[in-house]
Short mmCIF file of C-alpha atoms and ligand atoms in Angstrom, two decimals:
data_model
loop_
_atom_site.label_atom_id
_atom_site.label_comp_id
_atom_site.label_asym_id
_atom_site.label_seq_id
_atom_site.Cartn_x
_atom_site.Cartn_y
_atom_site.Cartn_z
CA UNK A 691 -34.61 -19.21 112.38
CA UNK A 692 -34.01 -20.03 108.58
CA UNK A 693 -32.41 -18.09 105.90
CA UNK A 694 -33.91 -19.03 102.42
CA UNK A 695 -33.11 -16.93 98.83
CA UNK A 696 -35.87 -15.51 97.70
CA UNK A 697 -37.70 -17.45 95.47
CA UNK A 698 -41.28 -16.78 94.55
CA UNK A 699 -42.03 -19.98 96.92
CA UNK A 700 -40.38 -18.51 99.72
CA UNK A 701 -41.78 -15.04 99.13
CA UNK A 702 -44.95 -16.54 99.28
CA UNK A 703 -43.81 -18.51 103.15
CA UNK A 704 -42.63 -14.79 104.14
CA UNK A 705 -46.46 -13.81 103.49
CA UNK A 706 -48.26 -15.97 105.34
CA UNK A 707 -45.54 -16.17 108.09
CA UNK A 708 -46.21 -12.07 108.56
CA UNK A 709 -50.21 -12.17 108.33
CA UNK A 710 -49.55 -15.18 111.20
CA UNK A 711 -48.01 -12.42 113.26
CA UNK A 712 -44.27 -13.60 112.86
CA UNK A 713 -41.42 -11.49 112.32
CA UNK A 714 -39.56 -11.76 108.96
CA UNK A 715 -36.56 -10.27 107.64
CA UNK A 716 -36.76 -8.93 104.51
CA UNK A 717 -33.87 -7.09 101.86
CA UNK A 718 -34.63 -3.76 100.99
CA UNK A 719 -32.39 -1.12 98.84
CA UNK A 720 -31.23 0.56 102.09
CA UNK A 721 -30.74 -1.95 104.90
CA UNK A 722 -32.34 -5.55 105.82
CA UNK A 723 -35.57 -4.92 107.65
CA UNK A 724 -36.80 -6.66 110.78
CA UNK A 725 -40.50 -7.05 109.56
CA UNK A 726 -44.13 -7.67 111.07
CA UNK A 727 -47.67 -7.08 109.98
CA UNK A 728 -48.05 -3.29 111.22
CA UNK A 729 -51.89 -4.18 111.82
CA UNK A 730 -51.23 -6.89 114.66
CA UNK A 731 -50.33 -5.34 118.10
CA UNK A 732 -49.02 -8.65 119.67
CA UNK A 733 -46.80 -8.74 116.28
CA UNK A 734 -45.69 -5.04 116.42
CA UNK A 735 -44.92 -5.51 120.18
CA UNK A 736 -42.59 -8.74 119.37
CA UNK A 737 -40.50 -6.38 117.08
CA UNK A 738 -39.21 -3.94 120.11
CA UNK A 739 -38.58 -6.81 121.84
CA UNK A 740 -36.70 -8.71 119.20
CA UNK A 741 -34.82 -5.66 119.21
CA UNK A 742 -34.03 -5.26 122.61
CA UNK A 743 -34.64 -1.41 122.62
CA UNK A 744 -35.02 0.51 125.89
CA UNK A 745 -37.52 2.73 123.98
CA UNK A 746 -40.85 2.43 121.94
CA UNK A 747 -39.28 4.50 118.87
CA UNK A 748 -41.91 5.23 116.24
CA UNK A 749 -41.39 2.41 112.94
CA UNK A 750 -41.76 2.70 109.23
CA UNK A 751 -44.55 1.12 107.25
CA UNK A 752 -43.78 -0.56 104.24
CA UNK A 753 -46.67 -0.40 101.58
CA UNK A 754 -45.90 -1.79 97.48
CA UNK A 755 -48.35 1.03 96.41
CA UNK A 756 -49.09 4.83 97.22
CA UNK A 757 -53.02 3.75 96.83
CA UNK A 758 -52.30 1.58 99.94
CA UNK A 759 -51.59 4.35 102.08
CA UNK A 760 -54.87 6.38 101.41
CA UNK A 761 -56.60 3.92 104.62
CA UNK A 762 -53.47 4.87 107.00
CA UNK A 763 -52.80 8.29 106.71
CA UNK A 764 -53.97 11.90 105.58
CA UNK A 765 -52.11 13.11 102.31
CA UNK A 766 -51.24 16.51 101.46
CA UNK A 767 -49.50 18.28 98.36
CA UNK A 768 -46.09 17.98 98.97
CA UNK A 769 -46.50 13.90 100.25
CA UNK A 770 -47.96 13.30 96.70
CA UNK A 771 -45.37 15.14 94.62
CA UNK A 772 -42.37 13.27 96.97
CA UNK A 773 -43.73 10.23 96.59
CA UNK A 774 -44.34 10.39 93.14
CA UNK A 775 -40.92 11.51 92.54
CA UNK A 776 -39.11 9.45 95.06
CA UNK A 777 -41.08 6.25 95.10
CA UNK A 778 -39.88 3.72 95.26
CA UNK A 779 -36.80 4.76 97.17
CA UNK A 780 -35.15 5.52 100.22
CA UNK A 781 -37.82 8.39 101.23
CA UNK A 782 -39.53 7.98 104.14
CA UNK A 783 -42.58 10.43 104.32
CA UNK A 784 -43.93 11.17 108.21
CA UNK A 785 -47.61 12.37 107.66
CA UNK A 786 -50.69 12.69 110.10
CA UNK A 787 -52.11 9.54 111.11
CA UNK A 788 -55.26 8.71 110.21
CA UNK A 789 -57.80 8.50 113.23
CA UNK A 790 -59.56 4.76 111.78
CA UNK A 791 -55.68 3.63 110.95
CA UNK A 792 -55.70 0.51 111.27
CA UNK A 793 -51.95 0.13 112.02
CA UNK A 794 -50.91 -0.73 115.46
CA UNK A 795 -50.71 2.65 117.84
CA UNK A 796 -47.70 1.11 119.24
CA UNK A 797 -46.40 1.77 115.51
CA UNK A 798 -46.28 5.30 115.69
CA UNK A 799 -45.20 4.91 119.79
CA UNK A 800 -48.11 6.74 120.72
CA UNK A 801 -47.93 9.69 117.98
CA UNK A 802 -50.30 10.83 116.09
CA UNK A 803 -48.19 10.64 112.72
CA UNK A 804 -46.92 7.65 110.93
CA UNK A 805 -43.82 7.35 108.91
CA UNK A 806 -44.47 5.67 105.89
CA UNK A 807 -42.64 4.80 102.54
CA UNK A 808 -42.20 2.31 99.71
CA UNK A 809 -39.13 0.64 98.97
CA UNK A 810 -37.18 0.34 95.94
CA UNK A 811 -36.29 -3.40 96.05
CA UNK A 812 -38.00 -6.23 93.74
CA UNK A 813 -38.07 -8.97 97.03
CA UNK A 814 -39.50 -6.11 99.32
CA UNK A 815 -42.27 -5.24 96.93
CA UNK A 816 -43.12 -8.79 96.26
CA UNK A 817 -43.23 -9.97 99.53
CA UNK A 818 -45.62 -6.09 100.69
CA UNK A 819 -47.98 -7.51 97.57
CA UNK A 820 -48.10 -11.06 98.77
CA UNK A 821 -48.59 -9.91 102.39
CA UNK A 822 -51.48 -7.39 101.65
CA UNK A 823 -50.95 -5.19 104.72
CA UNK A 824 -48.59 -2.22 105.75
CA UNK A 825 -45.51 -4.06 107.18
CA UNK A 826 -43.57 -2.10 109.44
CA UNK A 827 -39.80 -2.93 109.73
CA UNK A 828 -37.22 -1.49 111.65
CA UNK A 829 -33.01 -2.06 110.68
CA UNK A 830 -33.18 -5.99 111.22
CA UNK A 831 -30.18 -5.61 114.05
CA UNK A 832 -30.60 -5.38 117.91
CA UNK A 833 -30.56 -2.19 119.52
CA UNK A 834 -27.13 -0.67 119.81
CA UNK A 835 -25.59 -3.01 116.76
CA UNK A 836 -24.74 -1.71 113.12
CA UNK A 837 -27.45 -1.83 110.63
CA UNK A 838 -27.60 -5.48 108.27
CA UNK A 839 -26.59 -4.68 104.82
CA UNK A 840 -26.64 -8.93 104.04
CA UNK A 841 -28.37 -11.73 105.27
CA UNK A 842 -25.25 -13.07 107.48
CA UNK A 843 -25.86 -9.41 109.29
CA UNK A 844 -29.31 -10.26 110.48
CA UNK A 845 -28.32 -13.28 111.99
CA UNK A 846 -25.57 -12.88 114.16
CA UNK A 847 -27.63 -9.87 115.36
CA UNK A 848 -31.56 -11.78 115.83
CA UNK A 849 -31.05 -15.25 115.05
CA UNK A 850 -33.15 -16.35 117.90
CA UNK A 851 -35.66 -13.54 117.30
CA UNK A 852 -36.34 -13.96 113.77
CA UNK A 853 -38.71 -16.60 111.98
CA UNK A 854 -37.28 -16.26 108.75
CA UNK A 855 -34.85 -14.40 106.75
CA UNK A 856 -35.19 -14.06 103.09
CA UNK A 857 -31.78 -13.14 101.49
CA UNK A 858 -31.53 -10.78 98.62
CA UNK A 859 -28.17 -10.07 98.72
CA UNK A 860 -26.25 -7.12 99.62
CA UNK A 861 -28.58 -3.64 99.84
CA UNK A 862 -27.39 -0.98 97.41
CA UNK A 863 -28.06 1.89 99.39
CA UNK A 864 -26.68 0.86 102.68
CA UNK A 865 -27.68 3.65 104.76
CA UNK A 866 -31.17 3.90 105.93
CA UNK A 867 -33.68 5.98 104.12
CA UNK A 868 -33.75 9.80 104.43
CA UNK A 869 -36.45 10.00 106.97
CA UNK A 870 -39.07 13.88 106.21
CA UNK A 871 -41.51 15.20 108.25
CA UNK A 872 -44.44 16.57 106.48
CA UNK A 873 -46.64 17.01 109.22
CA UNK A 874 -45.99 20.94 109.73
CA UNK A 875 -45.48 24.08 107.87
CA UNK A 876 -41.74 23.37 107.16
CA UNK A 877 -40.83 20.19 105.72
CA UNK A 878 -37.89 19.06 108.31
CA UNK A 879 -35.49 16.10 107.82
CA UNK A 880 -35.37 13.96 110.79
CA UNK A 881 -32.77 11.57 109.37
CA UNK A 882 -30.32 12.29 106.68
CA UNK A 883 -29.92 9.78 104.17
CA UNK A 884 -29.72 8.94 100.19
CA UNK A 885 -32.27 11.27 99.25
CA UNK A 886 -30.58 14.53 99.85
CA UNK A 887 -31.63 18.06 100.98
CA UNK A 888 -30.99 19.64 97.54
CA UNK A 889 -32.61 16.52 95.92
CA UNK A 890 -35.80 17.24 97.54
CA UNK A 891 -35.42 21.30 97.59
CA UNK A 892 -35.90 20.65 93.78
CA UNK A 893 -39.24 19.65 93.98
CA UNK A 894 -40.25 21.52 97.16
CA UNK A 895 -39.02 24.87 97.37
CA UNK A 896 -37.22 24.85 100.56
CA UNK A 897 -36.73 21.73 103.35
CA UNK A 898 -35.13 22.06 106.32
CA UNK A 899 -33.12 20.10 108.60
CA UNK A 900 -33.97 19.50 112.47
CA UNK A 901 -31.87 20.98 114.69
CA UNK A 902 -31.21 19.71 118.53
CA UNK A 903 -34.04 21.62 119.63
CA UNK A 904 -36.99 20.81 117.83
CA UNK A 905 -37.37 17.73 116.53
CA UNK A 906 -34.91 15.23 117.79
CA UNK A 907 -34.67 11.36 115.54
CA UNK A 908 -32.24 10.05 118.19
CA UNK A 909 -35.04 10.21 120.83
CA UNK A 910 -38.15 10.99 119.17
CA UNK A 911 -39.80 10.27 123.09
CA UNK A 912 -38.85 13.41 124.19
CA UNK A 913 -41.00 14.91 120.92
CA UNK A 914 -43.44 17.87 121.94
CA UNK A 915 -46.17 16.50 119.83
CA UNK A 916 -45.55 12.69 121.75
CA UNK A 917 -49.21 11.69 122.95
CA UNK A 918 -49.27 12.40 127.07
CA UNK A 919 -52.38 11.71 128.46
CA UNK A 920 -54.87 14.41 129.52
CA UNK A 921 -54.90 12.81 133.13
CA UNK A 922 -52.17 12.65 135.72
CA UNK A 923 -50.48 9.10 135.79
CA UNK A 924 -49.99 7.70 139.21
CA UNK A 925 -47.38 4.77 138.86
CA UNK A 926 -46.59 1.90 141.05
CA UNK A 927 -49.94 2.50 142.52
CA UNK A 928 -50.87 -0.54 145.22
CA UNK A 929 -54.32 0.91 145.35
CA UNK A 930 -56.77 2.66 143.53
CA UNK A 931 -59.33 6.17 144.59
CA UNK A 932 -62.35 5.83 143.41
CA UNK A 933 -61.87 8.81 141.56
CA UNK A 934 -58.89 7.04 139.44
CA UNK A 935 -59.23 4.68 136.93
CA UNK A 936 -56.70 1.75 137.15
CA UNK A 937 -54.45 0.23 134.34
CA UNK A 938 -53.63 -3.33 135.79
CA UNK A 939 -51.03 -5.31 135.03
CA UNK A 940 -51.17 -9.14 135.81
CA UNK A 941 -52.94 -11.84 137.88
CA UNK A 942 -52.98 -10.30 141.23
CA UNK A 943 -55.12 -7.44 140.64
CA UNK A 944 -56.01 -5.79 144.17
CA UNK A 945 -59.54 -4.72 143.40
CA UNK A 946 -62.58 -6.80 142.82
CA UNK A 947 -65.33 -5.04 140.50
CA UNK A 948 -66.18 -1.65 141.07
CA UNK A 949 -63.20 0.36 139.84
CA UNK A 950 -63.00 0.83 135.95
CA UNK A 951 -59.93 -0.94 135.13
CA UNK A 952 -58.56 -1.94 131.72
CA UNK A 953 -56.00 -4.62 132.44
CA UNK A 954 -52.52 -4.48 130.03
CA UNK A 955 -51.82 -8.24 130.37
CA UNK A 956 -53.71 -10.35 132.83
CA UNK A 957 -51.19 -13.29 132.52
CA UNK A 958 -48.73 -11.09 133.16
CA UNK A 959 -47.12 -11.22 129.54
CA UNK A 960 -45.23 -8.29 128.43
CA UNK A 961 -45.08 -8.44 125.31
CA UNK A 962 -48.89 -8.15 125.22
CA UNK A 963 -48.55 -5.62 127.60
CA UNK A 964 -46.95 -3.50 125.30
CA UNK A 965 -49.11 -4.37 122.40
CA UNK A 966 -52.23 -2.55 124.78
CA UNK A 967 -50.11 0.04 126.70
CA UNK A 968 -51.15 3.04 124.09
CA UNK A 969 -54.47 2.05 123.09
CA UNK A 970 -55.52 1.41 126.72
CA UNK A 971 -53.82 4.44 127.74
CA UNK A 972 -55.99 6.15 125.54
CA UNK A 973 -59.24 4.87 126.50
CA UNK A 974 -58.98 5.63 130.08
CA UNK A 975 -58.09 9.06 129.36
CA UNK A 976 -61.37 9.41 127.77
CA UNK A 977 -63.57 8.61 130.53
CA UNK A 978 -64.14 11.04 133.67
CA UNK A 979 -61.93 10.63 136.11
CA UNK A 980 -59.34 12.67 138.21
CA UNK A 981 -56.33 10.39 137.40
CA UNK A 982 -54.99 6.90 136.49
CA UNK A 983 -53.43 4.83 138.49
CA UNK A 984 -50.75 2.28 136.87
CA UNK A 985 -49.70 -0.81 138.68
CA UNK A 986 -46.07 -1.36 138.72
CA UNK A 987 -44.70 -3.44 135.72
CA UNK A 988 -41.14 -5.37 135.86
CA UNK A 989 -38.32 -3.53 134.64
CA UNK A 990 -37.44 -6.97 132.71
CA UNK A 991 -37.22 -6.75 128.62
CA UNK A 992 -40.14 -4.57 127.21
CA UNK A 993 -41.17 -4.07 130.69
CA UNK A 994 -38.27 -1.46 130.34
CA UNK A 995 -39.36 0.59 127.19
CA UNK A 996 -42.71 -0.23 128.87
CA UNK A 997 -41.93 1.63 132.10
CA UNK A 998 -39.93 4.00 130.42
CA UNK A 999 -43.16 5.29 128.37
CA UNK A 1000 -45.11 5.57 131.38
CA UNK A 1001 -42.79 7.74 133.81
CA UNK A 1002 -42.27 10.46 130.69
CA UNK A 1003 -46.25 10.04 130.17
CA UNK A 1004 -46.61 10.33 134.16
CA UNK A 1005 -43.48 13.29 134.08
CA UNK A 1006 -44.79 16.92 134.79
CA UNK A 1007 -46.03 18.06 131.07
CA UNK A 1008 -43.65 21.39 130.71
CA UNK A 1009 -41.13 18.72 130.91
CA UNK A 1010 -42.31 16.40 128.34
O1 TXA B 1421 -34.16 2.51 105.39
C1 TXA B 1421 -34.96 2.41 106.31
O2 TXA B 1421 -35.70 3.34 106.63
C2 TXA B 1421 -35.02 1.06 107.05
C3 TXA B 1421 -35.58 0.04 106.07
C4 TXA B 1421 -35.80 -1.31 106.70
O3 TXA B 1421 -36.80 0.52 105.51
N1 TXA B 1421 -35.81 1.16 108.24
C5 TXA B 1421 -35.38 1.88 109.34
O4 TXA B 1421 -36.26 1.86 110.43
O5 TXA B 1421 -34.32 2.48 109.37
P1 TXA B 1421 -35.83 2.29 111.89
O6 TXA B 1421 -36.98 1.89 112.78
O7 TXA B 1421 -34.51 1.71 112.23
O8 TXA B 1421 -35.76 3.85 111.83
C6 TXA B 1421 -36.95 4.62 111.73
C7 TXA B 1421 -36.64 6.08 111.87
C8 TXA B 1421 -36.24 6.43 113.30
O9 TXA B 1421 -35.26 7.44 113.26
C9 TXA B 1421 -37.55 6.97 113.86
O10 TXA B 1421 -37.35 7.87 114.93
C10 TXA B 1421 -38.16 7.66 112.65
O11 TXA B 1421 -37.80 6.84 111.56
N2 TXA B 1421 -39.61 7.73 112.74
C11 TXA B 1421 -40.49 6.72 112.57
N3 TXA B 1421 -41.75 7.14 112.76
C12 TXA B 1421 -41.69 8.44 113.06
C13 TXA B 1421 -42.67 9.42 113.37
N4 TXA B 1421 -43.97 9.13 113.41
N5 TXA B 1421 -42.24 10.67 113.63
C14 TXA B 1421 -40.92 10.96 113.60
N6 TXA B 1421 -39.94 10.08 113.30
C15 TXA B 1421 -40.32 8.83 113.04
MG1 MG B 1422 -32.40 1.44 113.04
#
C-alpha cells in the first residue's frame, strides 16, 4: 500500500491502477472512498472483500459527468432536475438499471437499480476523467469501523487491502452522501445526509423518508424488489436431478458432462466466485429447468456474504 498527495502524476497512477482492476482510495467531499472500476467483476468482488462485509450491499458509482450515466441507467424527470441542482455533491440518486449496463451486477448486489452520483471534490473528478469508467466506491474503512475522513483513516482500516491511497486532505462534508431513491412513485431517502429533506422538497414537491418497513439502508438484502431467482435453490447439493441445473463451485465437480452446469470458480477462488454468483445466477434461471442445485461454498471471507446471498435467494419467497 502507498499513500501519495495528489498530484496530476499520481492522479494519472490512480487511473491506470483502477482500469488494471486494483482498488484505490480516493478523497471525496463526504468521506474517503474505497474505489474500483465498477465494470470489472473480479475488481468489484475484491472491494467486499477488502471490506470484510458479511453482506453484498449494493455500491455507489462515481461518474465526473451526468452524460456518463446515460449508458448505465434509465433517467427520469426528477433524476435530471436533482442532479442538475445537486451535482456535484453529496446526492446520491438510486435509478433503474439499465438492462445492457455495463457495470458489474455484483454492483447493484443483484438489484435491478443502481445508485449513482457525482462528487463534489477536484481529486475525485480528476481521477473519474482520467479513469474513463463508472468507479464504484464504498466508505474506504472495513466493515464495522468509522468512516475515513483523512488519508491516515484509510490506512489503519485497509492498509493491506488497498493499492494506493491518494490523499486530499480532510473531506468537508464528513458524513456520507444523502442516499434517494427515485425508482418509485415517492421519492424516499434511504440515507440521511448533507443534502437535506427540505433541500430537496424545494425542487421536488414532496420526498419522503423510509421507514423500518419499507425500504430498509441498514440491510438493503432483505429489500422486496432484491433479485430472487424464479427457480427454487437447492444448496449444499452433493448431487444433481436431471431436472436441476447445477451452479458448481471448485475442482471437484461430481458430474461429468451431461448436466448444464455454470461453474462460479473452478479453482476454487472466491473472490471470483463472487464476481459470477449474480450473473450466473441469472442465466440458469433462464433456462428450463425445475430447480438449481448449488454446491456448498466455504463459509471463509466472501464465501460468507457469498453463502449468505444464496440461503435468502434459496429462503421461501413470502419471506424474502
Ligand atoms: O458519501 C458517500 O456516499 C460515500 C463516498 C465514497 O461517495 N460512499 C458510500 O458508499 O457511503 P457505501 O457503500 O458505504 O454506502 C452506500 C449506501 C448504502 O447505504 C447502500 O445500501 C445504498 O447506498 N445503496 C447503494 N446502492 C443501492 C441501491 N441500488 N438501492 C438502494 N440502496 C443502495
Ligand atoms: Mg459505508
Amino acid at each position: 500500500m502507498t499513500i501519495l498527495a495528489a498530484s496530476p502524476a499520481a492522479i494519472a497512477q490512480a487511473a491506470a491502477l483502477l482500469r488494471e482492476g486494483k482498488l484505490v482510495a480516493f478523497p471525496t467531499e463526504t468521506v474517503y472512498g474505497l474505489g474500483a472500476d465498477a465494470t470489472n467483476d473480479r475488481a468489484v468482488a475484491a472491494i467486499y472483500a477488502a471490506k470484510g462485509r458479511p453482506q453484498f450491499n449494493p455500491l455507489i458509482a462515481h461518474v465526473a459527468e451526468a452524460r456518463d450515466l446515460d449508458d448505465l441507467i434509465v433517467w427520469n424527470d426528477a433524476a435530471r432536475l436533482l442532479a442538475e441542482h445537486f451535482w456535484p455533491g453529496p446526492l446520491t440518486l438510486v435509478l433503474p438499471r439499465r438492462a445492457d449496463s455495463p457495470v458489474a451486477l455484483l454492483a447493484s448486489a443483484g438489484l435491478d437499480t443502481l445508485a449513482v452520483r457525482i462528487p463534489a471534490h477536484p481529486v475525485a473528478l480528476e481521477l473519474l476523467r482520467a479513469t474513463g469508467r463508472p468507479v464504484v466506491a464504498p466508505s474506504a474503512n472495513a466493515s464495522g469501523k468509522l468512516s475515513p475522513t483523512t488519508p491516515a483513516h484509510v490506512a489503519e482500516s485497509l492498509s493491506d487491502n488497498v493499492e494506493l491511497i491518494l490523499a486530499g486532505g480532510k473531506c468537508a462534508v464528513g458524513v456520507e452522501s444523502t442516499v434517494l431513491d427515485l425508482t418509485t412513485p415517492r421519492p424516499t431517502i434511504l440515507r440521511p445526509g448533507a443534502i437535506t429533506r427540505e433541500m430537496l422538497e424545494r425542487q421536488l414537491s414532496r420526498v419522503f423518508e423510509a421507514t423500518h418497513d419499507d425500504a430498509s439502508p441498514k440491510s438493503p438484502g432483505m429489500m422486496a424488489s432484491h433479485y430472487a431467482p424464479h427457480l427454487p435453490l437447492r444448496l449444499e447439493a452433493t448431487t444433481v436431478a436431471p431436472d436441476e441445473a447445477l451452479l458448481a463451485f471448485g475442482p471437484d465437480v461430481f458430474v461429468k458432462g451431461g448436466a448444464t452446469r455454470l461453474n462460479l470458480s473452478p479453482t476454487g477462488d472466491l473472490t471470483e466466485a463472487a464476481s459470477n454468483l449474480f450473473a450466473m445466477l441469472r442465466q440458469l434461471d433462464q433456462l428450463h429447468f425445475n430447480g438449481i442445485a448449488v454446491m456448498p461454498i466455504p463459509a471463509l471471507g466472501l464465501g460468507i456474504a457469498i453463502n449468505d446471498r444464496l440461503q435468502r435467494a434459496a429462503a421461501p419467497r413470502d419471506a424474502v
